Amino acid sequence: MAYRLVQRMLFLLLAMACSAVAQPLPSWNDGAAKQAIVKFVADVTAQGASTYVAPEDRIAVFDNDGTLWAEQPLYSQFAFMLDQVKAAAPKHPEWKRNAAFNALASKDPKAIAAIGQKAILELLVVANSGMTVADYDSAIRAWLASARHPKFQRPYTDLVYVPMQELLAYLRANGFKTFIVSGGSVEFMRPWAEKAYGIPPEQVIGSQQDVAFGMKGGKPVLTRAPKIAFVDDGPGKPVGIYRSIGKRPILAFGNSDGDWQMFQVTAAGEGARFVGIVHHTDDVREFAYDRKSHVGKLDKAWDDAVAMGWTVVDMKKDWKRIFAFDP
Amino acid sequence: MAYRLVQRMLFLLLAMACSAVAQPLPSWNDGAAKQAIVKFVADVTAQGASTYVAPEDRIAVFDNDGTLWAEQPLYSQFAFMLDQVKAAAPKHPEWKRNAAFNALASKDPKAIAAIGQKAILELLVVANSGMTVADYDSAIRAWLASARHPKFQRPYTDLVYVPMQELLAYLRANGFKTFIVSGGSVEFMRPWAEKAYGIPPEQVIGSQQDVAFGMKGGKPVLTRAPKIAFVDDGPGKPVGIYRSIGKRPILAFGNSDGDWQMFQVTAAGEGARFVGIVHHTDDVREFAYDRKSHVGKLDKAWDDAVAMGWTVVDMKKDWKRIFAFDP
């Protein structure tokens, strides 16, 4: 008796809730990409259908840089880490004899290119080490609050894509669990990912620098060590997914060859699958780049997308607006 | 108008749901340990109280071996890995010249002790490498289905502690998110942790062996490499928590010195904190061991528990029953 009453109430509540929900993905034009997404979600949530997927297996993974927010002209985290080099320089007089430091200080692109990625990365890792994770977190938050993107003159966290925010919310409303799987590091994304994307810290997977446990003034602290422990990019992404999720995603979204292996693993599962690629085609509202870009190169994954029938989102055509500040 | 109606319905539903909920922790005797747990949960869920903690910060971490299920006379995973050595031996004729293999084959405790942990661990890691993660998962599931615990002559997964299952469910019913943080490896726990504890794969944190991405017969696979990538034990537990959760737990439960640093990190946070230790005191229904045990040694963490006023659960006195098969 009480059970039937509860059932009826739940039904009424559900009907009310549904009528209040607007059409999904309002910032997406009604093209092939949006239709493919809506069809996929309908397929995997249709109980009794052969395409149905139980909620606990509705795992959706998203690259971050270039997929959920802008990554040009330079990954935001790279800009932050470079600023950390500047900030740490007074404490490192020995850097005056460091070729990578001098190349960066010269701001000469040719000198920087000549010194090579490896030497620069080593300097970046040293400059971003030695502090507790709490102090590093404070530095990241302070930087995010003050730094401005060179093209838009706005905080970097303003540069999240509204259509992707809508997609994340739409998936969660349909029982998906959403994860970030990024080449960036976890501590750089966690301070703002929950507010920007609705993704809590424990669902942010990324690259990792070594941290060491120790006692400091009688309190337990974790201190950053100058060593990269795990690179969650390219072939590392399926490893990160295996380690941190332990299930094969049924949906993956990315924008570059760094996501290629994540796409392959997602597509290789049985049943309904969705692979989406954000193609940067809008040089006015954002940036336009693909096969030849140094940041967010989209080449092999694009070939595969064509061959496999994956969904390629054309930012210029498919998105009504990109940023919340767009007119 | 509609909003107030929804509110009233929700209130009615809530009242019905609450009246249907039985008293919490029925397998716990009404002693100090149970009272401390119930008080803590009441404190952190009391809206408006100074002890209140928002649901997204109600992070609870649990050691596995000896805390959620039995670990004596040998960690179950260790028993499995030893069986893997046996199973792999025909394919490794070179092991006949391997001192660790010969010591294990002799079953002579003195010979095994003489060879040392390191050599044995190296052999175990090699014997548990080379296959895809899917094949390894199959091997684990087959072993769990067939292996029997030497004392109880039952599947190892029968040896989960009912009072801890109740505690996990009780915490989740009060808005907590529950995680395993174990020295064992993720792939050994994930196949059964959801059914046994209600903890999904993505909330299982543990030690990690290296896995490498590759293509095999046109399909992407992950293959186990003979190298330990991360030891989630002792000082590694706070690192694992930082990497995989990114928030400080407000509740930690363990049973040995391998959990000590996890306890310290949990206790060092601000606001209401709970640290619980399962003390193995029941040699009849389970096992009795602490300061001098080779498996699950509880020594330094016990001293700290006394000094800090942490909650020590006496299995014999505090638990009405331990296993589901207990009379």
XYZ file of C-alpha atoms in Angstrom:
654
model
C 0.000 0.000 0.000
C 2.638 2.502 1.147
C 4.854 1.215 -1.641
C 2.233 2.019 -4.316
C 1.779 5.507 -2.872
C 5.518 6.102 -3.036
C 5.520 4.853 -6.619
C 2.774 7.244 -7.624
C 4.496 10.171 -5.967
C 7.761 9.331 -7.683
C 5.965 9.201 -11.017
C 4.401 12.620 -10.450
C 7.746 14.082 -9.373
C 9.403 12.626 -12.440
C 6.771 14.067 -14.765
C 7.230 17.487 -13.179
C 10.996 17.285 -13.407
C 10.865 16.274 -17.068
C 8.588 19.097 -18.095
C 11.066 21.480 -16.469
C 14.023 20.155 -18.482
C 14.764 22.188 -21.588
C 15.898 20.675 -24.878
C 19.430 19.266 -24.526
C 22.581 20.934 -25.865
C 21.119 24.400 -26.595
C 24.471 25.825 -27.765
C 24.816 23.125 -30.432
C 23.450 23.656 -33.949
C 21.131 20.882 -35.053
C 23.688 19.174 -37.314
C 25.089 15.669 -37.658
C 27.294 15.929 -34.546
C 24.465 16.879 -32.189
C 22.193 14.266 -33.740
C 24.842 11.560 -33.299
C 25.255 12.466 -29.617
C 21.523 12.503 -28.898
C 21.022 9.214 -30.751
C 23.857 7.551 -28.820
C 22.439 8.663 -25.474
C 18.964 7.477 -26.494
C 20.432 4.119 -27.573
C 22.358 3.349 -24.390
C 19.527 4.464 -22.084
C 16.738 2.565 -23.899
C 15.878 -0.236 -21.486
C 15.305 -3.524 -23.249
C 17.103 -2.409 -26.421
C 20.167 -4.345 -27.580
C 22.126 -1.081 -27.298
C 21.223 -0.563 -23.622
C 24.103 -0.007 -21.175
C 23.629 -0.238 -17.394
C 24.280 3.076 -15.588
C 27.392 1.772 -13.776
C 29.010 1.113 -17.165
C 28.168 4.506 -18.661
C 31.730 5.752 -18.331
C 32.537 8.903 -20.337
C 36.093 10.246 -20.630
C 37.121 13.704 -21.797
C 40.455 15.124 -22.717
C 40.819 18.618 -21.225
C 43.151 20.921 -23.238
C 41.517 21.745 -26.575
C 38.483 19.567 -25.784
C 36.928 21.263 -22.766
C 38.844 24.542 -22.829
C 41.266 26.420 -25.091
C 44.881 25.236 -25.437
C 46.349 27.788 -27.870
C 48.769 29.477 -28.252
C 50.278 27.445 -25.364
C 48.827 24.962 -22.853
C 47.714 27.020 -19.854
C 49.624 24.773 -17.484
C 52.774 25.383 -19.486
C 52.218 29.143 -19.139
C 51.790 28.662 -15.387
C 54.930 26.536 -15.079
C 56.944 29.103 -17.023
C 55.752 31.781 -14.617
C 56.887 29.532 -11.779
C 60.390 29.535 -13.292
C 60.377 33.328 -13.203
C 59.099 33.361 -9.627
C 61.715 30.838 -8.461
C 64.669 32.421 -10.290
C 65.840 34.662 -7.394
C 66.242 31.543 -5.233
C 68.252 29.783 -7.972
C 71.311 31.912 -8.844
C 72.806 28.773 -10.445
C 70.216 29.077 -13.233
C 72.281 31.935 -14.687
C 74.500 29.165 -16.014
C 71.506 27.050 -17.156
C 71.150 27.124 -20.957
C 67.421 26.364 -20.847
C 66.825 29.177 -18.369
C 68.778 31.638 -20.490
C 66.918 30.601 -23.640
C 63.569 31.149 -21.905
C 64.742 34.464 -20.450
C 65.739 35.671 -23.934
C 62.134 35.078 -25.140
C 63.740 34.328 -28.508
C 61.707 31.523 -30.175
C 64.773 30.367 -32.117
C 66.906 30.085 -28.977
C 64.096 28.225 -27.183
C 63.622 25.830 -30.103
C 67.378 25.241 -30.284
C 67.630 24.251 -26.641
C 65.071 21.457 -27.094
C 61.989 20.320 -25.173
C 63.816 17.980 -22.818
C 66.091 20.605 -21.244
C 63.192 23.032 -20.860
C 60.950 20.379 -19.317
C 63.670 19.489 -16.812
C 63.939 23.127 -15.760
C 60.151 23.394 -15.479
C 59.980 20.285 -13.307
C 62.690 21.611 -10.963
C 61.000 25.019 -10.708
C 57.712 23.278 -9.861
C 59.193 21.062 -7.131
C 60.363 21.290 -3.550
C 57.192 22.808 -2.093
C 54.362 21.016 -0.288
C 51.336 20.121 -2.392
C 49.305 22.604 -0.312
C 51.692 25.465 -1.170
C 51.680 24.432 -4.825
C 47.891 24.410 -4.809
C 47.929 27.976 -3.454
C 50.331 29.040 -6.219
C 48.058 27.528 -8.875
C 44.972 29.245 -7.485
C 46.758 32.595 -7.251
C 47.974 32.279 -10.841
C 44.537 31.301 -12.165
C 43.060 34.339 -10.429
C 45.574 36.808 -11.893
C 46.858 35.459 -15.236
C 45.204 36.575 -18.463
C 45.012 34.752 -21.784
C 47.042 36.640 -24.447
C 44.299 36.610 -27.094
C 41.187 37.118 -24.993
C 42.631 39.105 -22.074
C 40.513 37.078 -19.683
C 41.215 34.532 -16.949
C 42.067 31.166 -18.462
C 39.109 29.575 -16.674
C 36.805 31.801 -18.768
C 37.957 29.800 -21.788
C 35.896 26.682 -21.136
C 33.617 25.647 -23.979
C 29.921 26.139 -23.197
C 28.776 23.380 -25.617
C 31.034 20.885 -23.833
C 29.768 22.002 -20.416
C 26.277 21.283 -21.733
C 27.379 17.894 -23.053
C 28.875 16.893 -19.688
C 25.698 17.875 -17.850
C 23.530 16.127 -20.451
C 25.486 12.892 -20.075
C 25.311 13.014 -16.266
C 21.559 13.677 -16.446
C 21.416 10.408 -18.410
C 23.255 8.380 -15.809
C 26.819 8.739 -17.133
C 29.812 9.180 -14.855
C 32.119 11.792 -16.396
C 35.927 11.784 -16.073
C 38.714 14.027 -17.310
C 41.672 12.108 -18.777
C 44.275 14.747 -19.557
C 47.948 15.061 -20.368
C 47.927 17.959 -17.903
C 48.578 17.277 -14.251
C 45.855 16.530 -11.722
C 46.733 19.334 -9.340
C 46.449 21.972 -12.066
C 42.888 20.925 -13.022
C 41.324 20.009 -9.705
C 41.054 23.532 -8.227
C 38.577 24.595 -10.929
C 37.280 21.442 -12.699
C 34.364 20.939 -10.332
C 33.029 24.462 -10.814
C 33.755 24.566 -14.552
C 32.706 21.057 -15.528
C 30.887 19.543 -12.552
C 33.690 16.962 -12.312
C 34.946 16.340 -8.744
C 38.688 15.953 -7.973
C 38.464 12.158 -7.699
C 37.280 11.967 -11.325
C 40.191 13.987 -12.696
C 42.917 11.752 -14.159
C 46.141 13.289 -15.409
C 49.918 13.268 -15.474
C 51.701 12.985 -12.152
C 54.864 14.331 -10.643
C 56.383 12.362 -7.757
C 55.273 13.412 -4.287
C 56.835 12.163 -1.065
C 55.273 11.766 2.371
C 57.061 13.272 5.365
C 56.569 15.004 8.710
C 57.171 18.761 8.939
C 56.745 20.563 12.265
C 54.881 17.529 13.613
C 52.405 17.533 10.731
C 52.210 15.090 7.824
C 52.877 16.756 4.468
C 53.398 15.720 0.864
C 56.305 17.401 -0.898
C 56.748 17.626 -4.674
C 59.854 15.826 -5.954
C 61.589 16.864 -9.222
C 60.551 13.760 -11.156
C 57.663 12.954 -13.480
C 55.974 9.766 -12.275
C 53.408 9.244 -15.028
C 52.597 10.857 -18.382
C 48.880 10.547 -19.056
C 49.100 11.253 -22.770
C 48.969 9.183 -25.962
C 49.566 5.518 -25.002
C 49.514 6.653 -21.356
C 45.805 7.521 -21.486
C 44.546 3.921 -21.674
C 46.943 3.138 -18.808
C 45.571 6.026 -16.739
C 42.024 4.854 -17.460
C 42.883 1.278 -16.482
C 44.561 2.357 -13.258
C 42.046 4.957 -12.127
C 38.723 3.732 -13.532
C 39.198 0.034 -14.255
C 36.404 -0.017 -16.821
C 36.408 0.580 -20.566
C 34.706 3.895 -21.408
C 31.736 3.810 -23.782
C 32.230 7.445 -24.783
C 35.455 9.369 -25.357
C 35.919 12.960 -26.467
C 39.221 14.529 -27.446
C 40.785 16.780 -30.028
C 44.284 15.591 -30.870
C 46.601 12.661 -31.532
C 47.315 12.622 -27.791
C 43.813 11.143 -27.489
C 44.246 8.580 -30.255
C 44.895 5.523 -28.085
C 42.055 6.537 -25.746
C 39.798 6.614 -28.795
C 41.024 3.190 -29.920
C 40.409 1.588 -26.534
C 36.947 3.122 -26.282
C 35.964 2.099 -29.811
C 37.263 -1.484 -29.378
C 34.678 -2.385 -26.735
C 31.512 -4.304 -27.484
C 28.098 -2.676 -27.837
C 27.274 0.970 -28.451
C 30.334 3.247 -28.595
C 30.863 6.943 -29.191
C 34.087 8.692 -30.142
C 33.958 12.459 -30.616
C 36.653 14.844 -31.829
C 36.571 18.607 -31.376
C 37.970 20.082 -34.611
C 39.320 23.606 -34.161
C 37.991 25.462 -37.221
C 37.106 28.886 -35.880
C 39.958 31.358 -36.038
C 37.683 34.267 -35.173
C 35.919 33.022 -32.074
C 38.749 30.699 -30.969
C 41.628 29.191 -33.034
C 41.939 27.127 -36.225
C 44.527 24.330 -36.339
C 44.878 20.612 -36.915
C 47.451 18.485 -38.768
C 50.414 20.852 -38.554
C 49.955 22.412 -35.136
C 52.624 21.960 -32.443
C 49.950 22.260 -29.761
C 47.016 19.863 -30.167
C 48.122 18.241 -33.424
C 45.215 16.334 -35.009
C 46.501 14.034 -37.729
C 46.423 10.261 -37.192
C 43.318 10.409 -35.026
C 41.601 12.422 -37.762
C 42.421 9.780 -40.379
C 41.022 7.156 -38.047
C 37.913 9.245 -37.400
C 37.177 9.300 -41.127
C 37.905 5.578 -41.530
C 35.933 4.523 -38.459
C 33.009 6.911 -38.774
C 33.745 8.730 -35.518
C 32.003 12.044 -34.897
C 34.014 15.139 -35.791
C 32.655 18.345 -34.288
C 33.295 21.405 -36.444
C 33.531 24.206 -33.877
C 32.648 26.879 -36.421
C 29.589 25.126 -37.829
C 28.395 22.999 -34.914
C 28.613 25.439 -32.034
C 26.302 28.445 -31.722
C 28.616 29.896 -29.165
C 31.949 28.771 -27.804
C 32.558 30.801 -24.636
C 30.099 32.140 -22.076
C 31.328 35.651 -22.911
C 30.537 35.278 -26.626
C 27.804 37.680 -27.767
C 3.163 26.446 -6.369
C 4.461 23.355 -8.167
C 7.704 23.801 -6.240
C 5.918 23.690 -2.868
C 4.010 20.584 -3.942
C 7.268 18.886 -4.920
C 8.734 19.916 -1.557
C 5.833 18.387 0.355
C 6.005 15.165 -1.644
C 9.752 14.910 -1.049
C 9.202 15.398 2.664
C 6.596 12.621 2.759
C 8.848 10.302 0.778
C 11.716 11.042 3.120
C 9.629 10.309 6.192
C 8.514 7.000 4.674
C 12.058 6.075 3.734
C 13.366 6.871 7.218
C 10.760 4.780 8.994
C 11.800 1.868 6.793
C 15.468 2.142 7.772
C 16.477 -0.244 10.569
C 18.870 0.673 13.363
C 22.391 1.099 11.974
C 25.235 -1.404 12.446
C 23.172 -4.395 13.714
C 26.221 -6.696 13.912
C 28.013 -4.305 16.273
C 27.624 -4.580 20.012
C 26.564 -1.342 21.630
C 30.001 -0.455 23.008
C 32.306 2.538 22.798
C 33.374 1.830 19.197
C 29.853 1.756 17.777
C 28.902 4.812 19.820
C 31.921 6.727 18.533
C 31.011 5.903 14.917
C 27.351 6.878 15.310
C 28.302 10.103 17.091
C 30.791 11.037 14.365
C 28.229 10.468 11.610
C 25.645 12.489 13.536
C 28.190 15.297 14.021
C 29.248 15.663 10.392
C 25.689 15.428 9.040
C 24.141 17.915 11.497
C 23.407 20.920 9.319
C 24.250 24.170 11.023
C 26.517 22.511 13.602
C 30.188 23.516 13.768
C 31.060 19.879 13.068
C 29.017 19.746 9.829
C 30.830 18.554 6.685
C 29.375 19.047 3.186
C 28.578 15.738 1.410
C 31.258 16.245 -1.273
C 33.896 16.336 1.489
C 32.658 13.220 3.296
C 35.513 11.091 2.015
C 35.992 7.770 3.825
C 39.009 5.532 3.134
C 39.364 1.879 4.097
C 42.325 -0.416 4.075
C 41.297 -3.817 2.682
C 43.409 -6.723 4.031
C 42.649 -7.227 7.727
C 40.219 -4.297 7.753
C 37.453 -5.395 5.388
C 38.372 -9.072 5.023
C 40.747 -11.616 6.561
C 44.496 -11.425 5.833
C 45.875 -14.368 7.826
C 47.767 -16.645 7.559
C 48.853 -14.971 4.284
C 47.456 -12.097 2.200
C 45.029 -13.674 -0.284
C 46.714 -11.921 -3.178
C 50.027 -13.422 -2.138
C 48.414 -16.882 -2.168
C 47.066 -16.163 -5.652
C 50.426 -14.933 -6.943
C 52.159 -18.020 -5.551
C 49.653 -20.183 -7.405
C 50.488 -18.195 -10.533
C 54.141 -19.180 -10.088
C 53.104 -22.842 -10.026
C 50.887 -22.391 -13.080
C 53.625 -20.599 -15.036
C 56.458 -22.987 -14.067
C 56.104 -25.344 -17.085
C 56.696 -22.383 -19.397
C 59.779 -21.303 -17.435
C 62.293 -24.201 -17.397
C 64.948 -21.631 -16.421
C 63.293 -21.344 -12.993
C 64.849 -24.692 -12.079
C 68.013 -22.658 -11.565
C 66.149 -19.881 -9.693
C 66.900 -19.980 -5.940
C 63.619 -18.268 -5.009
C 61.624 -20.736 -7.095
C 63.384 -23.696 -5.519
C 62.850 -22.335 -2.015
C 59.120 -21.912 -2.695
C 58.909 -25.360 -4.299
C 60.508 -26.918 -1.209
C 57.697 -25.463 0.976
C 60.337 -25.273 3.705
C 59.689 -22.111 5.773
C 63.378 -21.870 6.684
C 64.501 -22.033 3.057
C 61.890 -19.433 2.092
C 62.939 -17.109 4.924
C 66.610 -17.547 3.990
C 66.027 -16.504 0.388
C 64.553 -13.158 1.458
C 61.488 -11.173 0.450
C 63.098 -9.315 -2.426
C 64.032 -12.385 -4.479
C 60.632 -13.942 -3.914
C 58.822 -10.742 -4.852
C 60.837 -10.509 -8.074
C 59.819 -14.032 -9.000
C 56.176 -13.296 -8.177
C 56.217 -10.163 -10.339
C 57.687 -12.053 -13.292
C 55.155 -14.884 -12.916
C 52.351 -12.321 -12.867
C 53.521 -10.467 -16.006
C 53.504 -10.862 -19.752
C 49.757 -11.415 -20.173
C 47.124 -8.860 -21.159
C 45.178 -7.289 -18.319
C 42.055 -9.069 -19.627
C 43.734 -12.492 -19.374
C 45.046 -11.645 -15.911
C 41.556 -10.614 -14.842
C 40.265 -14.009 -16.009
C 42.981 -15.781 -14.011
C 42.062 -13.828 -10.863
C 38.355 -14.600 -11.244
C 39.046 -18.311 -11.848
C 41.286 -18.461 -8.767
C 38.759 -16.660 -6.551
C 36.090 -19.127 -7.678
C 38.170 -22.217 -6.905
C 40.668 -21.388 -4.127
C 39.786 -22.155 -0.511
C 41.046 -20.483 2.650
C 43.178 -22.931 4.693
C 41.423 -22.292 8.028
C 37.829 -21.870 6.916
C 37.789 -24.061 3.786
C 35.692 -21.457 2.024
C 36.224 -19.079 -0.901
C 38.334 -16.113 0.169
C 35.523 -13.730 -0.741
C 33.400 -15.355 2.011
C 35.873 -13.847 4.479
C 34.611 -10.275 4.327
C 33.604 -8.795 7.675
C 29.846 -8.256 7.991
C 30.207 -5.394 10.531
C 32.439 -3.519 8.062
C 29.990 -4.114 5.205
C 27.346 -2.557 7.437
C 29.639 0.364 8.256
C 30.331 1.058 4.572
C 26.609 1.027 3.760
C 25.824 3.177 6.793
C 28.361 5.803 5.755
C 27.089 5.883 2.157
C 23.508 6.227 3.429
C 24.800 9.328 5.227
C 26.310 10.914 2.130
C 29.852 9.563 2.388
C 31.836 8.430 -0.630
C 33.714 5.251 0.289
C 37.130 4.264 -1.104
C 39.455 1.326 -0.647
C 43.100 2.336 -0.159
C 45.028 -0.923 -0.059
C 48.569 -2.241 -0.323
C 47.066 -4.918 -2.565
C 46.797 -4.296 -6.281
C 43.766 -2.750 -7.946
C 43.146 -5.618 -10.372
C 42.969 -8.173 -7.560
C 40.256 -6.261 -5.676
C 38.097 -4.827 -8.442
C 36.479 -8.090 -9.626
C 34.694 -8.580 -6.293
C 34.862 -5.269 -4.358
C 31.624 -3.911 -5.801
C 29.591 -6.977 -4.829
C 31.317 -7.417 -1.454
C 31.556 -3.795 -0.346
C 29.431 -1.736 -2.732
C 32.617 0.021 -3.868
C 32.924 0.424 -7.673
C 36.253 -0.164 -9.491
C 36.964 3.559 -9.849
C 36.975 3.926 -6.038
C 39.500 1.157 -5.489
C 43.030 2.529 -4.952
C 45.950 0.136 -4.633
C 49.441 -0.835 -5.653
C 50.197 -0.907 -9.354
C 52.327 -2.985 -11.644
C 53.413 -1.373 -14.929
C 51.120 -1.960 -17.896
C 51.974 -1.018 -21.483
C 49.651 -0.094 -24.332
C 50.037 -1.893 -27.657
C 48.158 -3.287 -30.654
C 47.654 -7.070 -30.901
C 45.828 -8.539 -33.892
C 44.538 -5.084 -34.765
C 43.083 -4.556 -31.288
C 44.383 -2.267 -28.540
C 45.520 -4.185 -25.456
C 47.305 -3.477 -22.190
C 50.048 -5.930 -21.277
C 51.464 -6.416 -17.778
C 55.166 -5.543 -17.507
C 57.422 -7.121 -14.841
C 57.863 -3.953 -12.817
C 56.081 -2.508 -9.797
C 55.021 1.061 -10.584
C 53.589 2.139 -7.239
C 53.386 0.671 -3.731
C 50.244 1.921 -2.030
C 51.309 1.043 1.494
C 52.668 2.944 4.499
C 53.903 6.357 3.260
C 52.506 5.426 -0.167
C 48.895 5.561 1.068
C 48.747 9.357 1.465
C 50.346 9.587 -2.006
C 47.721 7.256 -3.484
C 44.969 9.281 -1.814
C 46.421 12.543 -3.144
C 46.750 11.178 -6.665
C 43.425 9.393 -6.920
C 41.098 11.393 -4.674
C 42.722 14.795 -4.266
C 40.901 15.479 -1.009
C 41.813 14.752 2.590
C 39.624 11.973 4.025
C 37.589 12.757 7.139
C 37.375 9.083 8.103
C 40.001 6.355 7.812
C 39.781 2.740 8.883
C 42.704 0.309 8.924
C 44.297 -2.374 11.057
C 48.063 -2.184 10.795
C 51.158 -0.005 10.654
C 50.753 0.012 6.864
C 47.836 2.362 7.521
C 49.686 4.602 9.951
C 50.480 7.456 7.545
C 46.933 7.332 6.174
C 45.701 7.738 9.748
C 48.071 10.663 10.333
C 46.954 12.496 7.199
C 43.291 11.937 8.011
C 43.675 13.060 11.630
C 45.674 16.177 10.694
C 42.782 17.836 8.868
C 40.595 20.505 10.406
C 37.123 19.818 11.776
C 35.582 16.486 12.771
C 37.843 13.474 12.121
C 37.512 9.755 12.689
C 40.287 7.183 12.755
C 39.312 3.571 13.391
C 41.506 0.515 13.882
C 40.311 -3.079 13.640
C 42.142 -4.983 16.366
C 42.304 -8.727 15.698
C 41.482 -10.264 19.073
C 39.375 -13.294 18.189
C 41.397 -16.435 17.614
C 38.281 -18.604 17.559
C 36.087 -16.815 15.044
C 39.010 -15.275 13.082
C 42.630 -14.668 14.172
C 44.384 -12.888 17.049
C 47.528 -10.880 16.304
C 49.027 -7.415 16.611
C 52.495 -6.118 17.563
C 54.532 -9.169 16.603
C 52.712 -10.415 13.511
C 54.506 -10.593 10.161
C 51.200 -10.052 8.373
C 49.247 -7.010 9.515
C 51.628 -5.848 12.245
C 49.924 -3.304 14.512
C 52.481 -1.539 16.662
C 53.266 2.142 16.016
C 49.743 2.893 14.844
C 48.408 1.320 18.039
C 50.614 3.539 20.203
C 49.352 6.532 18.258
C 45.759 5.360 18.617
C 46.137 5.361 22.405
C 47.915 8.732 22.418
C 45.483 10.390 20.001
C 42.245 8.841 21.245
C 41.518 7.027 18.001
C 38.853 4.317 18.036
C 40.152 0.764 18.437
C 37.610 -1.910 17.519
C 38.014 -5.105 19.514
C 36.752 -7.774 17.100
C 35.945 -10.216 19.892
C 34.016 -7.765 22.036
C 32.639 -5.289 19.530
C 31.364 -7.588 16.783
C 28.353 -9.873 17.286
C 29.368 -11.778 14.229
C 32.330 -11.518 11.932
C 31.447 -13.502 8.792
C 28.100 -14.043 7.103
C 28.535 -17.789 7.688
C 28.977 -17.369 11.463
C 26.137 -18.978 13.425
